[in-house]
Short mmCIF file of C-alpha atoms in Angstrom, two decimals:
data_model
loop_
_atom_site.label_atom_id
_atom_site.label_comp_id
_atom_site.label_asym_id
_atom_site.label_seq_id
_atom_site.Cartn_x
_atom_site.Cartn_y
_atom_site.Cartn_z
CA MET A 26 149.63 75.70 91.90
CA ALA A 27 147.81 77.57 94.71
CA GLU A 28 149.83 79.91 96.83
CA THR A 29 150.24 78.95 100.51
CA ILE A 30 149.59 81.63 103.10
CA ASN A 31 151.15 80.95 106.55
CA SER A 32 150.79 84.23 108.37
CA LEU A 33 148.90 87.47 108.39
CA GLU A 34 151.72 89.33 106.72
CA ASP A 35 151.66 86.89 103.86
CA LEU A 36 147.94 87.46 103.56
CA GLY A 37 148.50 91.24 103.03
CA THR A 38 150.98 90.59 100.19
CA SER A 39 149.01 87.77 98.64
CA THR A 40 148.42 88.00 94.90
CA VAL A 41 145.32 85.75 94.94
CA ALA A 42 142.35 87.67 93.59
CA PRO A 43 139.11 87.53 95.64
CA VAL A 44 136.32 85.55 94.13
CA ASN A 45 133.23 87.65 93.34
CA THR A 46 130.26 85.33 94.03
CA ALA A 47 127.54 88.04 93.93
CA PRO A 48 125.14 87.38 91.05
CA VAL A 49 125.07 90.00 88.28
CA HIS A 50 121.51 90.92 87.38
CA THR A 51 121.13 91.77 83.66
CA GLN A 52 118.14 92.91 81.63
CA LYS A 53 116.12 90.09 80.25
CA LEU A 54 113.85 90.91 77.29
CA ASP A 55 112.17 88.97 74.65
CA ALA A 56 112.15 89.58 70.81
CA GLN A 57 109.38 92.23 71.12
CA GLY A 58 111.33 94.14 73.81
CA ARG A 59 109.18 93.00 76.67
CA ALA A 60 110.05 91.58 80.06
CA TYR A 61 108.21 88.38 81.02
CA ALA A 62 107.66 86.95 84.46
CA THR A 63 105.42 84.42 86.27
CA GLY A 64 103.83 85.39 89.58
CA LYS A 65 102.18 82.98 92.00
CA ARG A 66 100.05 83.21 95.11
CA LYS A 67 97.85 80.46 96.64
CA ASN A 68 96.44 78.60 93.60
CA ALA A 69 96.64 81.60 91.24
CA VAL A 70 99.26 81.88 88.47
CA ALA A 71 99.81 85.16 86.66
CA ARG A 72 101.81 85.60 83.48
CA VAL A 73 102.97 89.16 83.12
CA TRP A 74 104.53 91.11 80.23
CA ILE A 75 105.90 94.65 80.68
CA LYS A 76 106.87 96.98 77.88
CA PRO A 77 107.48 100.77 77.72
CA GLY A 78 104.20 102.69 77.39
CA LYS A 79 101.76 105.02 79.06
CA GLY A 80 100.93 103.03 82.24
CA LYS A 81 98.05 100.93 80.98
CA VAL A 82 97.34 97.70 82.90
CA VAL A 83 95.27 95.03 81.17
CA VAL A 84 94.22 91.83 83.01
CA ASN A 85 92.69 88.93 80.91
CA GLY A 86 91.82 91.44 78.13
CA ARG A 87 90.02 93.82 80.53
CA GLU A 88 91.12 97.04 82.26
CA PHE A 89 92.52 96.14 85.64
CA ALA A 90 90.08 98.39 87.50
CA ALA A 91 87.24 96.53 85.90
CA TYR A 92 88.82 93.12 86.64
CA PHE A 93 89.70 93.91 90.21
CA ALA A 94 86.68 95.91 91.33
CA ARG A 95 87.62 96.26 94.97
CA PRO A 96 89.93 99.19 95.73
CA VAL A 97 92.09 97.01 98.06
CA LEU A 98 92.86 94.59 95.20
CA GLN A 99 93.70 97.57 92.87
CA LEU A 100 96.08 98.94 95.53
CA ILE A 101 97.77 95.45 95.86
CA VAL A 102 98.30 95.27 92.07
CA LYS A 103 99.75 98.80 91.85
CA GLN A 104 102.08 98.49 94.81
CA PRO A 105 105.33 97.57 92.92
CA ILE A 106 104.79 100.13 90.18
CA VAL A 107 104.09 102.96 92.75
CA ALA A 108 107.02 101.82 95.01
CA THR A 109 109.40 102.16 92.12
CA GLU A 110 107.90 105.42 90.85
CA ARG A 111 107.22 104.02 87.40
CA THR A 112 103.43 104.76 87.34
CA ASP A 113 103.15 106.03 83.66
CA GLN A 114 106.19 104.43 82.12
CA TYR A 115 105.15 100.75 81.44
CA ASP A 116 102.21 99.06 79.83
CA VAL A 117 101.40 95.80 81.60
CA THR A 118 99.64 92.86 80.08
CA VAL A 119 98.54 89.97 82.40
CA THR A 120 96.97 86.62 81.97
CA VAL A 121 95.86 85.21 85.29
CA ALA A 122 94.13 81.93 86.15
CA GLY A 123 93.21 79.93 89.20
CA GLY A 124 92.30 80.77 92.75
CA GLY A 125 90.05 83.70 93.89
CA LEU A 126 90.41 87.38 93.23
CA SER A 127 92.58 87.96 96.30
CA GLY A 128 95.03 85.23 95.28
CA GLN A 129 95.00 86.52 91.68
CA ALA A 130 95.81 90.06 92.80
CA GLY A 131 98.75 88.78 94.89
CA ALA A 132 99.90 86.79 91.90
CA VAL A 133 99.75 89.72 89.59
CA ARG A 134 101.76 91.82 92.14
CA HIS A 135 104.42 89.19 92.35
CA GLY A 136 104.62 88.85 88.51
CA ILE A 137 104.83 92.65 88.00
CA SER A 138 107.61 92.90 90.54
CA LYS A 139 109.63 90.16 88.89
CA ALA A 140 109.05 91.57 85.41
CA LEU A 141 110.13 95.06 86.57
CA ASN A 142 113.29 93.45 88.01
CA PHE A 143 114.00 91.80 84.67
CA PHE A 144 113.31 95.02 82.73
CA GLU A 145 115.30 97.32 85.06
CA PRO A 146 117.64 95.37 87.32
CA ALA A 147 118.51 98.62 89.14
CA LEU A 148 115.09 98.48 90.76
CA ARG A 149 115.87 95.28 92.62
CA PRO A 150 116.85 96.88 95.98
CA THR A 151 113.62 98.84 96.12
CA LEU A 152 111.49 95.75 95.18
CA LYS A 153 113.36 93.52 97.58
CA LYS A 154 113.05 95.99 100.49
CA GLY A 155 109.28 96.21 99.89
CA GLY A 156 109.03 92.37 99.90
CA PHE A 157 107.48 92.24 96.40
CA LEU A 158 110.06 89.68 95.01
CA THR A 159 109.27 87.09 97.64
CA ARG A 160 106.63 84.58 96.79
CA ASP A 161 104.00 84.21 99.52
CA SER A 162 104.10 80.49 100.10
CA ARG A 163 101.04 80.28 102.42
CA VAL A 164 98.43 77.89 100.96
CA VAL A 165 95.29 76.41 102.39
CA GLU A 166 95.88 73.49 104.75
CA ARG A 167 94.51 70.18 103.64
CA LYS A 168 91.51 68.53 105.27
CA LYS A 169 92.40 65.61 107.56
CA TYR A 170 90.55 62.36 108.04
CA GLY A 171 88.24 62.39 110.98
CA LYS A 172 88.01 66.16 111.09
CA ALA A 173 85.23 68.52 109.83
CA LYS A 174 87.83 70.86 108.16
CA ALA A 175 91.61 71.09 108.39
CA ARG A 176 91.63 71.41 112.18
CA LYS A 177 87.97 71.76 113.23
CA SER A 178 86.65 68.68 115.07
CA PHE A 179 83.11 67.36 115.19
CA GLN A 180 81.08 68.25 118.26
CA PHE A 181 82.09 66.11 121.14
CA SER A 182 79.46 64.02 122.98
CA LYS A 183 80.26 61.87 125.99
CA ARG A 184 77.28 59.62 125.54
#
């Protein structure tokens, strides 16, 4: 039965072991030795596979620089890899669908971050501090009845 503690002195001599509730992060790999993760942003969903390699990033069968032509989008995609200093260590394969290019770039960034975390759990503090593991839950607000858009009203006329 459980030991009863009545005073602070009893607490110091207690033999009850503290319960460790912190989750233990372990490496999660598939049969081919790859880490898989799903990244999401707005309406875009990215499926990401990471494996050891030379730093090649392929998005929907094309080089990522060709798929994300704007430098800002390329910067967004590379952020987690640069933050963890793993630029030329992993090959990344991505399948992304839905939304526009900006949402897709955010989804790929989220997926790469999660896959890096699964491949190397020691990188979690760096990725967490950079905010890469958090899914950006902002989505477009729906249009309301009687409004031109989500919040925009039609022009008011008194007569």
